[in-house]
Amino acid sequence: MKAPSIKFSRWRRIIYPFLILFLIFSFFFVSYMIKLDKQVTEQFEGKRWEVPSRVYARPLELYAGKVISVDQLLFELRLLRYEKSTDNDIGSYLQQDNKVAIHTRPFNFWDENAPSIMLEVTFKRNKILSIKDTNSQEELDVWRLEPLFIGGIYPKINEDRVLLRIQDVPETLINTLLEVEDRHFYEHFGVAPLSIIRALVANIRAGGRVQGGSTLTQQLVKNFYLSSEKTITRKLNEALMALLLEFHYSKNEILEAYLNEIYLGQDGSRAIHGFGLAAEYYFDKPLENLDETQIALLVGLVKGASYYNPRRFSDRALKRRNVVLMVQARAGIVAEEDLVELKDSPLNISKYGPSGVTKYPAFMDLVRRQLNKDYRPEDLSSAGLRLFTTIDPLVQFEVEESIDKRLPKLEQKAKLEKNVLEAAAMVTDAGSGAVRALVGGREFRASGFNRALDSHRHIGSLIKPAVYLSALQQPELYRLNTTLEDSAITITMENGFQWSPENYDKREHGDVALISALANSYNLATVRLGMELGLDNISHTLHALGVEREIAIYPSMLLGAVDMSVYEVLKMYQTLSAQGFQTPVRAIQAVTSSTGEVLSRYPINVEQTLSSEAVYLLKTALQEVAKTGTAKKIYRRMPQSFSVAGKTGTTNDYRDSWFAGMTGDKVAVVWLGADDNQSIRLTGSSGALPIWTDIISATASRSMDIPIAENIIFKRSSAIIHTSGSVKCVENKVFPFIWGSVPSRLEEPPCTEDNLLTND
Amino acid sequence: MIDQNSRFVYLIICLIAISACSTSGKRSDTISTINDGILVPDATTKKQESIIIRPTKKTEFISKPVVRNLLKKAKIHSDVMDYDSAINLLERGIAISPNNPILWQNMAAVRLKQGDLAQAKQLAMKSNVLVEADEELRSINLQLINEASRREKVQKLGGSVLH
């Protein structure tokens, strides 16, 4: 009786530890599997939807009467990667003399879906004369070209993809992919032991790695990891995760994820993931438009996108593609008899991929900031939004070109070291406040310090319009021809410090009409006027113009000892341009979801904060700045008939050179300075103004004819006008006045024998 | 109360008028002075010293086919209460013709329909600054402003009753 019991207990002694070990192992294994399961499902769910936002520029509107040159239209078409061709394919153009034929691409705007059509645009000098739909032979009133894709908003790891749905993926691609990478995809459970053994044997025979045994599911799991370490543990993990993935998701879900996830190339810091984006990146076409050879190349790249990079190693890529073509022929995806011809065909890749690395980082910075008010950063980088912005690549080009060309010359002229001079500029639409160009530094493509938004510098005389506007808002006291006194003044501050400002030319100019004092940017007259009006009054006007920051109330603020960015200055001048209505400076028009549903619109909103009549008078004075004052150089290069208004700004020791100004359709601000705040030995007129003039003469199409406000009347009156160093008391000069404020004879400046030099 | 349909009827009348006499618009934009030398933009304004006549610029405001086209499309969208699209079309017009009071006026009208009373008022005021001598447009703007103000008052009254 004892023997079996001894035997049993011996067995027990042997088995129990194993059992315990097995239980412990099982416990850890199950825990580990749960951990892996969590990891793999999280990754899968996350990855499936992580699609960066796609950002577009404004669409170019073509219509009869539009001011645009043939060259500018061709420039836009080339940016949009239209090909010059006589074939008349979609996405091609052909220019003949003053006519440009375009076969447009279809595009889904946020407000309508535009089909592809054939256009003929006829030019007369630098204007569009007519646009015709060449199919119907009908004249079109207006046509919008598709907007330029200017970049994506990526998550930190910089992945990009164009989301595909499995039903939209060409069958040829799916069949080729499965044929090459995983023939038994629909049969296995995530891992195919036979394939692994087959691959192992093949690799041993070849003495190296020639064949992979991974299923698509395993490859997908591998893509979830960021590193590419090759260890046994990692391989085991991948296999387990593949099994888990197959347990949770259907084959089609896994295949869809794979098509969107697989790594297929590198564009600078941007990783190209998925076949949708790869089609765009390599062929500049949507996936559904690719032929068999192009699909073969993309499938070939799965094996090693860097090694077979078709732009860098075209021979390797061609060989690899032809291997895939043979597989295609064997599987009946392409006809055997076509194989020779197909193998002989070139790679047909586009010269440059549409880069997702934006050319306009400073503008994108503004886009992000404006969107951050309404969207979480993670949604911007992963929800596949489409962002329609306002930037006009033609205007941006002119701004960049001018800065690029002028800065070295200005450095030479001012005897500055090379690359010391920095620049920032912004251009907006006068009516809508839409930002058309933004430059944040002379390195346009680098996303560094954005001087247009973040560099706050003294604005010098750019502040003077606020002083004069404060005066003109009291029409019974101040008119354009009111005589001001430009003479030395010393102001004692509360702390006992005495401030004695000076004019730029260190002289006093005596009696001067208000309009002339502003046109010539006289400091003494301005300080006297500002002190008369009260500093709080000026501060109030600055806020009404759109300045949001608190302003330190010191007399020196009258000459621009106030720090502002280009963006803030632009807002002020935008309000002036808009007749005293604050119009938000907008970089975004609309945001849609990846399926085209409009999520947000950013319509024009206006708010009147200043009297339109006073602004009318001020703008008349700012026109005088350009006609006869500190900015008269403008008209050396622009026709007198094209009216502009603006103001130069120079700060102490020539640290900053500013020009802010407007036409009938554009508002632009240009700043030059050095990052270390050293003197750049340039005035507003010698530094920023030439750049501003370049930009405006290339992009503005409307002269600034100020709409005459309701209560404005014109009357002849006299005034002491200073031009080019000479002083004249002119009689019978026509001035605008606000109704009810026309000066009586007694209030007009007396023109004596001495100063009555001319009748104007 | 301004009726939106009448706004657009007005617009259509303008369009017909323009197409009917598009070549007869020989305008004298010159400023001349008479008597005491005071110049005003329009003789139709109430100022007694008014001297010169500036013809209505309405024809100029919508003479561009592109602006007409966008206005027409805006009307179609507004009629079916697709106000966002209507505003979008008007904004495209403003980008092309920034000082066009008819575009701003229509923006005001659409915003009024949307119930954005404050913006409707502001946009009509903006249009008013641009109308220059066009009394007809000015009068419509004033109606828009009055209507928006009236509705604001009604809303406030409603609010105070509720509270």
CSV table of N, CA, C and O in Angstrom, one decimal, chain B residues 12-70:
chain,number,residue,atom,x,y,z
B,12,ILE,N,-31.1,93.4,-58.8
B,12,ILE,CA,-31.4,93.0,-60.2
B,12,ILE,C,-31.8,94.2,-61.0
B,12,ILE,O,-31.3,94.3,-62.2
B,13,ILE,N,-32.5,95.1,-60.4
B,13,ILE,CA,-32.9,96.3,-61.2
B,13,ILE,C,-31.6,97.1,-61.6
B,13,ILE,O,-31.5,97.5,-62.7
B,14,CYS,N,-30.7,97.1,-60.7
B,14,CYS,CA,-29.4,97.8,-61.0
B,14,CYS,C,-28.8,97.1,-62.2
B,14,CYS,O,-28.3,97.7,-63.1
B,15,LEU,N,-28.8,95.8,-62.1
B,15,LEU,CA,-28.1,95.0,-63.1
B,15,LEU,C,-28.7,95.3,-64.5
B,15,LEU,O,-28.0,95.4,-65.5
B,16,ILE,N,-30.1,95.3,-64.5
B,16,ILE,CA,-30.8,95.5,-65.7
B,16,ILE,C,-30.4,96.9,-66.3
B,16,ILE,O,-30.1,97.1,-67.4
B,17,ALA,N,-30.5,97.8,-65.3
B,17,ALA,CA,-30.2,99.2,-65.7
B,17,ALA,C,-28.8,99.3,-66.3
B,17,ALA,O,-28.6,100.0,-67.3
B,18,ILE,N,-27.9,98.6,-65.7
B,18,ILE,CA,-26.5,98.7,-66.2
B,18,ILE,C,-26.4,98.0,-67.6
B,18,ILE,O,-25.8,98.6,-68.5
B,19,SER,N,-27.0,96.9,-67.7
B,19,SER,CA,-26.9,96.2,-69.0
B,19,SER,C,-27.6,97.0,-70.1
B,19,SER,O,-27.2,97.0,-71.3
B,20,ALA,N,-28.6,97.7,-69.7
B,20,ALA,CA,-29.4,98.5,-70.7
B,20,ALA,C,-28.6,99.8,-71.2
B,20,ALA,O,-28.7,100.2,-72.3
B,21,CYS,N,-27.9,100.3,-70.3
B,21,CYS,CA,-27.2,101.6,-70.7
B,21,CYS,C,-25.7,101.5,-70.3
B,21,CYS,O,-25.2,102.5,-69.8
B,22,SER,N,-25.1,100.4,-70.5
B,22,SER,CA,-23.7,100.3,-70.1
B,22,SER,C,-22.8,101.2,-70.9
B,22,SER,O,-21.7,101.5,-70.5
B,23,THR,N,-23.2,101.6,-72.1
B,23,THR,CA,-22.3,102.5,-72.8
B,23,THR,C,-22.7,104.0,-72.7
B,23,THR,O,-22.0,104.8,-73.1
B,24,SER,N,-23.8,104.2,-72.0
B,24,SER,CA,-24.2,105.6,-71.9
B,24,SER,C,-23.7,106.3,-70.7
B,24,SER,O,-24.0,107.5,-70.4
B,25,GLY,N,-22.9,105.6,-69.9
B,25,GLY,CA,-22.4,106.2,-68.7
B,25,GLY,C,-21.3,107.2,-68.8
B,25,GLY,O,-20.2,107.0,-68.3
B,26,LYS,N,-21.4,108.2,-69.6
B,26,LYS,CA,-20.4,109.2,-69.8
B,26,LYS,C,-20.4,110.1,-68.6
B,26,LYS,O,-21.4,110.9,-68.4
B,27,ARG,N,-19.5,110.0,-67.7
B,27,ARG,CA,-19.6,110.7,-66.5
B,27,ARG,C,-18.5,111.8,-66.4
B,27,ARG,O,-17.4,111.7,-67.0
B,28,SER,N,-18.9,112.9,-65.8
B,28,SER,CA,-17.9,113.9,-65.6
B,28,SER,C,-17.5,113.9,-64.2
B,28,SER,O,-18.3,114.3,-63.3
B,29,ASP,N,-16.4,113.4,-63.9
B,29,ASP,CA,-15.9,113.3,-62.5
B,29,ASP,C,-15.1,114.5,-62.1
B,29,ASP,O,-14.6,114.5,-61.0
B,30,THR,N,-15.1,115.5,-62.9
B,30,THR,CA,-14.3,116.6,-62.6
B,30,THR,C,-14.9,117.5,-61.5
B,30,THR,O,-16.1,117.6,-61.4
B,31,ILE,N,-14.1,118.0,-60.7
B,31,ILE,CA,-14.6,118.9,-59.6
B,31,ILE,C,-14.5,120.3,-60.1
B,31,ILE,O,-13.5,120.8,-60.6
B,32,SER,N,-15.7,121.0,-60.1
B,32,SER,CA,-15.6,122.4,-60.5
B,32,SER,C,-16.1,123.3,-59.4
B,32,SER,O,-16.9,122.8,-58.6
B,33,THR,N,-15.8,124.5,-59.4
B,33,THR,CA,-16.2,125.3,-58.3
B,33,THR,C,-17.1,126.5,-58.8
B,33,THR,O,-16.9,127.0,-59.9
B,34,ILE,N,-18.1,126.8,-58.0
B,34,ILE,CA,-18.9,127.9,-58.4
B,34,ILE,C,-19.1,128.7,-57.1
B,34,ILE,O,-19.0,128.2,-56.0
B,35,ASN,N,-19.4,130.0,-57.3
B,35,ASN,CA,-19.7,130.8,-56.1
B,35,ASN,C,-18.5,130.9,-55.1
B,35,ASN,O,-17.5,131.3,-55.4
B,36,ASP,N,-18.8,130.4,-53.9
B,36,ASP,CA,-17.8,130.6,-52.8
B,36,ASP,C,-16.7,129.6,-52.8
B,36,ASP,O,-16.0,129.6,-51.8
B,37,GLY,N,-16.6,128.8,-53.8
B,37,GLY,CA,-15.5,127.9,-53.9
B,37,GLY,C,-15.6,126.7,-53.0
B,37,GLY,O,-14.6,125.9,-52.9
B,38,ILE,N,-16.7,126.3,-52.5
B,38,ILE,CA,-16.8,125.1,-51.7
B,38,ILE,C,-17.2,124.0,-52.6
B,38,ILE,O,-18.0,124.1,-53.4
B,39,LEU,N,-16.5,122.9,-52.4
B,39,LEU,CA,-16.7,121.7,-53.2
B,39,LEU,C,-17.3,120.6,-52.4
B,39,LEU,O,-16.9,120.4,-51.3
B,40,VAL,N,-18.3,120.1,-52.9
B,40,VAL,CA,-18.9,118.9,-52.2
B,40,VAL,C,-19.0,117.8,-53.2
B,40,VAL,O,-19.1,118.0,-54.4
B,41,PRO,N,-19.1,116.6,-52.7
B,41,PRO,CA,-19.2,115.5,-53.6
B,41,PRO,C,-20.5,115.4,-54.4
B,41,PRO,O,-20.5,114.8,-55.5
B,42,ASP,N,-21.5,115.9,-53.9
B,42,ASP,CA,-22.8,115.6,-54.6
B,42,ASP,C,-23.8,116.7,-54.3
B,42,ASP,O,-24.0,117.2,-53.2
B,43,ALA,N,-24.5,117.1,-55.4
B,43,ALA,CA,-25.4,118.2,-55.2
B,43,ALA,C,-26.7,117.7,-54.5
B,43,ALA,O,-27.4,118.5,-54.0
B,44,THR,N,-26.9,116.4,-54.5
B,44,THR,CA,-28.1,116.0,-53.9
B,44,THR,C,-28.0,116.0,-52.4
B,44,THR,O,-29.0,115.8,-51.7
B,45,THR,N,-26.8,116.2,-51.8
B,45,THR,CA,-26.8,116.2,-50.4
B,45,THR,C,-27.4,117.5,-49.9
B,45,THR,O,-27.6,118.5,-50.7
B,46,LYS,N,-27.7,117.5,-48.6
B,46,LYS,CA,-28.6,118.6,-48.2
B,46,LYS,C,-27.8,120.0,-48.0
B,46,LYS,O,-28.4,121.0,-47.7
B,47,LYS,N,-26.5,119.9,-48.1
B,47,LYS,CA,-25.8,121.1,-47.8
B,47,LYS,C,-26.1,122.2,-48.8
B,47,LYS,O,-26.0,122.0,-50.0
B,48,GLN,N,-26.3,123.4,-48.3
B,48,GLN,CA,-26.8,124.5,-49.1
B,48,GLN,C,-25.7,125.0,-50.1
B,48,GLN,O,-25.9,125.5,-51.1
B,49,GLU,N,-24.4,124.9,-49.5
B,49,GLU,CA,-23.3,125.4,-50.4
B,49,GLU,C,-23.0,124.5,-51.5
B,49,GLU,O,-22.1,124.8,-52.3
B,50,SER,N,-23.6,123.4,-51.6
B,50,SER,CA,-23.3,122.4,-52.5
B,50,SER,C,-23.2,122.9,-53.9
B,50,SER,O,-24.1,123.7,-54.3
B,51,ILE,N,-22.2,122.6,-54.6
B,51,ILE,CA,-22.0,123.1,-55.9
B,51,ILE,C,-21.9,122.1,-57.0
B,51,ILE,O,-22.7,122.1,-58.0
B,52,ILE,N,-21.0,121.2,-56.9
B,52,ILE,CA,-20.8,120.3,-58.0
B,52,ILE,C,-21.6,119.0,-57.9
B,52,ILE,O,-22.0,118.6,-56.8
B,53,ILE,N,-21.8,118.4,-59.0
B,53,ILE,CA,-22.6,117.2,-59.0
B,53,ILE,C,-21.6,116.0,-59.3
B,53,ILE,O,-20.9,116.1,-60.3
B,54,ARG,N,-21.6,115.1,-58.5
B,54,ARG,CA,-20.9,113.9,-58.8
B,54,ARG,C,-21.9,112.8,-59.1
B,54,ARG,O,-22.7,112.4,-58.3
B,55,PRO,N,-21.9,112.3,-60.3
B,55,PRO,CA,-22.9,111.3,-60.7
B,55,PRO,C,-22.8,110.1,-59.8
B,55,PRO,O,-21.7,109.8,-59.3
B,56,THR,N,-23.9,109.4,-59.7
B,56,THR,CA,-23.9,108.2,-58.9
B,56,THR,C,-22.8,107.2,-59.5
B,56,THR,O,-22.6,107.1,-60.7
B,57,LYS,N,-22.2,106.5,-58.6
B,57,LYS,CA,-21.1,105.6,-59.0
B,57,LYS,C,-21.6,104.2,-59.1
B,57,LYS,O,-20.8,103.3,-59.3
B,58,LYS,N,-22.9,104.0,-58.9
B,58,LYS,CA,-23.4,102.6,-58.8
B,58,LYS,C,-23.0,101.8,-59.9
B,58,LYS,O,-22.6,100.6,-59.8
B,59,THR,N,-23.1,102.3,-61.1
B,59,THR,CA,-22.7,101.6,-62.3
B,59,THR,C,-21.3,101.0,-62.2
B,59,THR,O,-21.1,99.9,-62.5
B,60,GLU,N,-20.5,101.9,-61.6
B,60,GLU,CA,-19.1,101.5,-61.5
B,60,GLU,C,-18.9,100.3,-60.5
B,60,GLU,O,-18.2,99.4,-60.7
B,61,PHE,N,-19.8,100.4,-59.4
B,61,PHE,CA,-19.6,99.4,-58.4
B,61,PHE,C,-19.9,98.0,-58.9
B,61,PHE,O,-19.3,97.1,-58.3
B,62,ILE,N,-20.8,97.9,-59.8
B,62,ILE,CA,-21.1,96.5,-60.2
B,62,ILE,C,-20.9,96.3,-61.7
B,62,ILE,O,-21.5,95.5,-62.4
B,63,SER,N,-20.0,97.1,-62.3
B,63,SER,CA,-19.8,97.0,-63.7
B,63,SER,C,-18.9,95.8,-64.1
B,63,SER,O,-18.9,95.4,-65.2
B,64,LYS,N,-18.1,95.4,-63.1
B,64,LYS,CA,-17.2,94.3,-63.4
B,64,LYS,C,-18.0,93.0,-63.5
B,64,LYS,O,-18.7,92.6,-62.5
B,65,PRO,N,-17.9,92.2,-64.6
B,65,PRO,CA,-18.7,91.0,-64.7
B,65,PRO,C,-18.4,90.1,-63.5
B,65,PRO,O,-19.3,89.4,-63.0
B,66,VAL,N,-17.2,90.0,-63.0
B,66,VAL,CA,-16.8,89.1,-61.9
B,66,VAL,C,-17.6,89.5,-60.7
B,66,VAL,O,-18.1,88.6,-60.0
B,67,VAL,N,-17.8,90.8,-60.4
B,67,VAL,CA,-18.5,91.2,-59.2
B,67,VAL,C,-20.0,90.9,-59.4
B,67,VAL,O,-20.6,90.4,-58.5
B,68,ARG,N,-20.5,91.1,-60.6
B,68,ARG,CA,-21.9,90.8,-60.9
B,68,ARG,C,-22.1,89.3,-60.7
B,68,ARG,O,-23.1,88.9,-60.0
B,69,ASN,N,-21.2,88.5,-61.2
B,69,ASN,CA,-21.3,87.1,-61.1
B,69,ASN,C,-21.4,86.6,-59.7
B,69,ASN,O,-22.2,85.8,-59.3
B,70,LEU,N,-20.4,87.1,-58.9
B,70,LEU,CA,-20.4,86.7,-57.5
B,70,LEU,C,-21.6,87.2,-56.7
B,70,LEU,O,-22.1,86.4,-55.9
